[in-house]
Short mmCIF file of C-alpha atoms and ligand atoms in Angstrom, two decimals:
data_model
loop_
_atom_site.label_atom_id
_atom_site.label_comp_id
_atom_site.label_asym_id
_atom_site.label_seq_id
_atom_site.Cartn_x
_atom_site.Cartn_y
_atom_site.Cartn_z
CA UNK A 1 -11.60 18.66 -12.68
CA UNK A 2 -15.07 17.70 -11.79
CA UNK A 3 -15.97 15.45 -8.03
CA UNK A 4 -18.42 14.69 -6.86
CA UNK A 5 -21.50 14.41 -9.31
CA UNK A 6 -24.88 13.18 -7.92
CA UNK A 7 -26.78 11.55 -9.90
CA UNK A 8 -30.63 10.95 -8.76
CA UNK A 9 -31.79 9.65 -10.80
CA UNK A 10 -30.16 6.30 -10.73
CA UNK A 11 -30.43 6.19 -7.06
CA UNK A 12 -33.13 4.83 -6.75
CA UNK A 13 -31.15 1.97 -9.57
CA UNK A 14 -28.23 1.93 -8.09
CA UNK A 15 -29.13 0.97 -4.83
CA UNK A 16 -31.39 -1.67 -4.96
CA UNK A 17 -27.74 -2.83 -7.58
CA UNK A 18 -25.97 -2.79 -3.95
CA UNK A 19 -28.69 -4.33 -1.79
CA UNK A 20 -26.62 -8.13 -3.45
CA UNK A 21 -23.74 -8.19 -2.09
CA UNK A 22 -20.76 -10.28 -3.10
CA UNK A 23 -18.40 -8.71 -0.64
CA UNK A 24 -20.08 -7.58 2.42
CA UNK A 25 -16.45 -7.68 4.94
CA UNK A 26 -15.21 -3.74 4.53
CA UNK A 27 -12.27 -1.83 5.23
CA UNK A 28 -11.54 1.25 5.63
CA UNK A 29 -11.17 4.31 5.01
CA UNK A 30 -7.82 4.08 3.14
CA UNK A 31 -6.34 7.26 0.98
CA UNK A 32 -3.84 6.08 -1.85
CA UNK A 33 -1.17 7.22 -2.69
CA UNK A 34 0.91 6.95 -4.92
CA UNK A 35 5.34 6.04 -5.92
CA UNK A 36 6.85 5.95 -8.67
CA UNK A 37 10.41 6.86 -9.91
CA UNK A 38 8.84 10.59 -11.79
CA UNK A 39 9.05 13.43 -9.56
CA UNK A 40 6.25 14.58 -11.26
CA UNK A 41 3.33 12.10 -9.59
CA UNK A 42 5.85 10.83 -6.83
CA UNK A 43 4.05 11.35 -3.97
CA UNK A 44 0.17 12.13 -5.05
CA UNK A 45 -2.67 10.57 -4.23
CA UNK A 46 -5.94 10.07 -6.26
CA UNK A 47 -9.08 11.18 -6.30
CA UNK A 48 -12.72 10.72 -7.50
CA UNK A 49 -12.92 12.28 -10.77
CA UNK A 50 -16.14 11.79 -12.62
CA UNK A 51 -16.30 10.78 -16.18
CA UNK A 52 -19.40 9.90 -17.55
CA UNK A 53 -22.63 9.13 -15.93
CA UNK A 54 -22.33 7.53 -12.71
CA UNK A 55 -17.90 6.01 -13.43
CA UNK A 56 -15.56 7.72 -12.10
CA UNK A 57 -11.61 7.66 -12.61
CA UNK A 58 -9.56 7.93 -10.16
CA UNK A 59 -7.19 10.49 -11.24
CA UNK A 60 -3.46 12.79 -9.33
CA UNK A 61 -3.98 15.38 -7.07
CA UNK A 62 -1.97 16.82 -4.38
CA UNK A 63 -2.87 15.93 -0.87
CA UNK A 64 -6.04 17.76 -0.30
CA UNK A 65 -6.10 19.38 -3.28
CA UNK A 66 -10.45 17.59 -3.09
CA UNK A 67 -13.11 17.17 -0.45
CA UNK A 68 -11.91 13.91 1.22
CA UNK A 69 -14.74 11.79 -0.06
CA UNK A 70 -13.37 11.76 -3.47
CA UNK A 71 -10.41 11.08 -2.18
CA UNK A 72 -12.12 8.00 0.55
CA UNK A 73 -11.89 4.73 -0.10
CA UNK A 74 -12.45 1.24 1.11
CA UNK A 75 -11.41 -2.42 1.11
CA UNK A 76 -14.30 -5.26 1.19
CA UNK A 77 -13.75 -8.80 0.18
CA UNK A 78 -15.75 -11.64 1.02
CA UNK A 79 -15.37 -15.22 3.92
CA UNK A 80 -14.32 -16.91 0.56
CA UNK A 81 -12.40 -15.28 -1.42
CA UNK A 82 -8.49 -16.18 -2.05
CA UNK A 83 -5.99 -15.58 -0.77
CA UNK A 84 -2.60 -13.89 -2.35
CA UNK A 85 1.50 -14.17 -0.65
CA UNK A 86 -1.48 -13.96 2.54
CA UNK A 87 -3.28 -11.81 1.14
CA UNK A 88 -6.94 -11.23 1.69
CA UNK A 89 -8.01 -10.37 -2.14
CA UNK A 90 -11.49 -8.41 -2.71
CA UNK A 91 -12.67 -5.48 -4.77
CA UNK A 92 -11.56 -1.84 -4.17
CA UNK A 93 -15.27 0.61 -3.24
CA UNK A 94 -15.84 3.99 -4.12
CA UNK A 95 -18.68 5.75 -2.73
CA UNK A 96 -20.30 7.49 -5.65
CA UNK A 97 -22.79 10.00 -3.73
CA UNK A 98 -25.92 9.66 -4.00
CA UNK A 99 -29.51 12.08 -2.80
CA UNK A 100 -29.74 10.90 0.98
CA UNK A 101 -27.54 7.95 0.82
CA UNK A 102 -23.47 6.70 -1.39
CA UNK A 103 -23.59 3.80 -4.16
CA UNK A 104 -20.59 1.33 -3.08
CA UNK A 105 -18.82 1.27 -6.27
CA UNK A 106 -16.13 -1.43 -7.17
CA UNK A 107 -12.97 -0.86 -9.41
CA UNK A 108 -13.37 -2.29 -12.32
CA UNK A 109 -10.69 -2.34 -15.96
CA UNK A 110 -11.99 -1.43 -19.23
CA UNK A 111 -9.71 -3.15 -22.00
CA UNK A 112 -8.67 -1.92 -25.65
CA UNK A 113 -8.28 -5.05 -27.91
CA UNK A 114 -5.65 -2.41 -29.75
CA UNK A 115 -3.60 -1.55 -26.60
CA UNK A 116 -2.13 -3.55 -23.40
CA UNK A 117 -3.09 0.01 -21.35
CA UNK A 118 -6.35 -0.22 -19.44
CA UNK A 119 -7.85 1.80 -17.91
CA UNK A 120 -9.70 1.42 -14.23
CA UNK A 121 -12.74 2.98 -13.07
CA UNK A 122 -15.18 2.50 -10.58
CA UNK A 123 -19.42 1.75 -11.93
CA UNK A 124 -21.39 0.70 -8.91
CA UNK A 125 -22.33 -2.59 -8.27
CA UNK A 126 -20.19 -5.62 -7.98
CA UNK A 127 -19.48 -6.91 -11.57
CA UNK A 128 -16.82 -7.19 -13.81
CA UNK A 129 -15.06 -5.98 -11.44
CA UNK A 130 -11.36 -6.98 -10.46
CA UNK A 131 -9.67 -8.40 -7.41
CA UNK A 132 -7.52 -7.17 -6.14
CA UNK A 133 -5.34 -7.31 -2.96
CA UNK A 134 -3.64 -5.06 -0.41
CA UNK A 135 0.70 -6.40 0.16
CA UNK A 136 1.42 -7.13 3.29
CA UNK A 137 3.47 -3.52 2.53
CA UNK A 138 -0.08 -2.32 2.34
CA UNK A 139 0.24 -1.58 -1.15
CA UNK A 140 -1.86 -2.18 -3.92
CA UNK A 141 -1.97 -5.24 -6.04
CA UNK A 142 -4.55 -7.12 -8.67
CA UNK A 143 -4.34 -11.36 -7.93
CA UNK A 144 -4.74 -12.57 -11.45
CA UNK A 145 -4.67 -16.43 -12.19
CA UNK A 146 -2.11 -16.80 -14.78
CA UNK A 147 -0.34 -20.97 -15.24
CA UNK A 148 -4.26 -22.59 -17.38
CA UNK A 149 -1.52 -25.77 -17.66
CA UNK A 150 -2.03 -25.98 -13.90
CA UNK A 151 -5.95 -26.35 -12.68
CA UNK A 152 -7.45 -24.90 -10.16
CA UNK A 153 -4.32 -23.28 -10.68
CA UNK A 154 -4.09 -20.30 -8.34
CA UNK A 155 -3.49 -16.53 -8.05
CA UNK A 156 -0.37 -14.08 -7.98
CA UNK A 157 0.01 -10.22 -7.07
CA UNK A 158 0.84 -8.27 -9.77
CA UNK A 159 2.11 -4.36 -9.48
CA UNK A 160 1.48 -2.93 -13.12
CA UNK A 161 0.30 0.25 -12.51
CA UNK A 162 0.94 3.17 -14.29
CA UNK A 163 -0.03 6.04 -14.56
CA UNK A 164 -1.06 7.75 -17.72
CA UNK A 165 -2.31 10.85 -19.77
CA UNK A 166 -6.36 8.79 -20.05
CA UNK A 167 -9.71 10.48 -22.75
CA UNK A 168 -12.63 7.73 -21.40
CA UNK A 169 -15.31 9.17 -22.54
CA UNK A 170 -14.64 12.31 -23.59
CA UNK A 171 -13.06 12.76 -20.20
CA UNK A 172 -9.33 13.73 -20.65
CA UNK A 173 -7.34 13.25 -17.50
CA UNK A 174 -4.12 12.17 -16.07
CA UNK A 175 -5.10 9.34 -13.71
CA UNK A 176 -4.57 5.38 -12.92
CA UNK A 177 -4.59 2.17 -15.71
CA UNK A 178 -2.70 -0.65 -15.42
CA UNK A 179 -0.27 -2.41 -18.59
CA UNK A 180 -1.09 -5.73 -19.32
CA UNK A 181 1.95 -7.05 -19.94
CA UNK A 182 5.50 -5.03 -21.97
CA UNK A 183 6.08 -1.31 -21.83
CA UNK A 184 3.45 1.09 -22.13
CA UNK A 185 1.64 1.84 -26.38
CA UNK A 186 1.00 4.90 -24.44
CA UNK A 187 4.14 7.44 -24.00
CA UNK A 188 2.28 9.21 -21.26
CA UNK A 189 2.73 6.23 -18.84
CA UNK A 190 4.81 6.67 -16.36
CA UNK A 191 5.01 3.66 -14.40
CA UNK A 192 3.39 3.30 -10.63
CA UNK A 193 2.34 1.53 -7.39
CA UNK A 194 -0.19 2.74 -5.14
CA UNK A 195 -0.58 2.02 -1.10
CA UNK A 196 -3.08 1.97 0.93
CA UNK A 197 -2.82 4.44 3.68
CA UNK A 198 -4.81 5.14 6.40
CA UNK A 199 -7.44 7.90 7.19
C1 NAG B 1 -18.70 -2.97 -0.27
O1 NAG B 1 -18.99 -3.66 2.05
C2 NAG B 1 -20.53 -2.85 2.06
C3 NAG B 1 -20.68 -2.93 3.65
O2 NAG B 1 -21.04 -4.44 3.75
C4 NAG B 1 -21.92 -2.91 1.73
O3 NAG B 1 -22.19 -1.81 2.63
C5 NAG B 1 -21.51 -2.79 -0.01
O4 NAG B 1 -22.72 -2.61 -0.34
C6 NAG B 1 -19.90 -3.48 -0.21
N1 NAG B 1 -19.49 -3.20 -1.63
C7 NAG B 1 -20.06 -4.57 -3.09
C8 NAG B 1 -19.38 -3.33 -4.29
O5 NAG B 1 -20.38 -5.59 -2.41
C1 NAG B 2 -1.94 7.66 -24.29
O1 NAG B 2 -2.02 9.52 -24.38
C2 NAG B 2 -3.56 10.20 -25.09
C3 NAG B 2 -2.33 11.71 -24.51
O2 NAG B 2 -1.18 11.17 -24.72
C4 NAG B 2 -4.66 10.11 -25.14
O3 NAG B 2 -5.26 10.62 -25.93
C5 NAG B 2 -5.28 8.60 -25.02
O4 NAG B 2 -6.36 8.52 -24.97
C6 NAG B 2 -3.77 7.54 -24.87
N1 NAG B 2 -4.86 6.34 -24.43
C7 NAG B 2 -4.44 5.16 -23.53
C8 NAG B 2 -5.13 3.84 -23.58
O5 NAG B 2 -4.72 5.69 -22.14
C1 NAG B 3 5.73 -1.63 -6.80
O1 NAG B 3 5.67 -2.53 -6.19
C2 NAG B 3 6.30 -3.87 -6.32
C3 NAG B 3 6.45 -5.04 -5.46
O2 NAG B 3 7.16 -4.85 -4.40
C4 NAG B 3 7.82 -3.84 -7.44
O3 NAG B 3 8.34 -4.87 -8.17
C5 NAG B 3 7.58 -3.34 -8.59
O4 NAG B 3 9.00 -2.48 -9.02
C6 NAG B 3 7.75 -1.27 -8.11
N1 NAG B 3 7.26 -1.53 -9.29
C7 NAG B 3 7.69 0.78 -9.17
C8 NAG B 3 6.53 1.11 -10.77
O5 NAG B 3 8.16 1.64 -8.15
#
């Protein structure tokens, strides 16, 4: 697994992207721990793993197995962010190391029209982010809007995390994913939850 790769050529572009901040209030750093009924992943931690230029997935690892920076995450929110069940929503952040700085990268979902399994990855900036929060038990949830018969509606907390064998732009990992609804069509997926721990 490749972690903490830097991309000097992208630095200028990424830093200019990071200048427009929609979610300026930052909390953390946190480690992200996986809990699951599946003993092979229960108690493991998530580490950013390289999946293309400035793209990282969240790969499974033992505590302390990889560089601390690859397992340090932040939660960014804003004053106007919606609350779900009393928890502020916002974006999950990982800092992509650049030569003399970093690019704040937010969690994004990659949907396939052919699957109910969604890949989760970080990319610099706060475009196309998935809206998340941490509940009273520090569990990571996705805030989604469900009832389109009601305006303005309001979001609910969902916990559809899975750890799956993924293949994303040629990189194969056991990594964090999401199931939209139902049972994941991919047999490699194991239901999981993700809990933050202050570090
Ligand atoms: C997260 O917050 C930090 C601190 O304000 C900021 O530097 C960074 O750009 C923010 N990231 C995003 C994606 O909004
Ligand atoms: C499903 O699992 C296989 C390997 O078990 C993997 O190659 C594939 O990319 C996975 N698909 C998704 C959508 O996760
Ligand atoms: C994850 O946590 C939620 C909320 O506590 C719970 O309803 C769900 O069953 C958990 N999922 C797994 C796979 O443990």
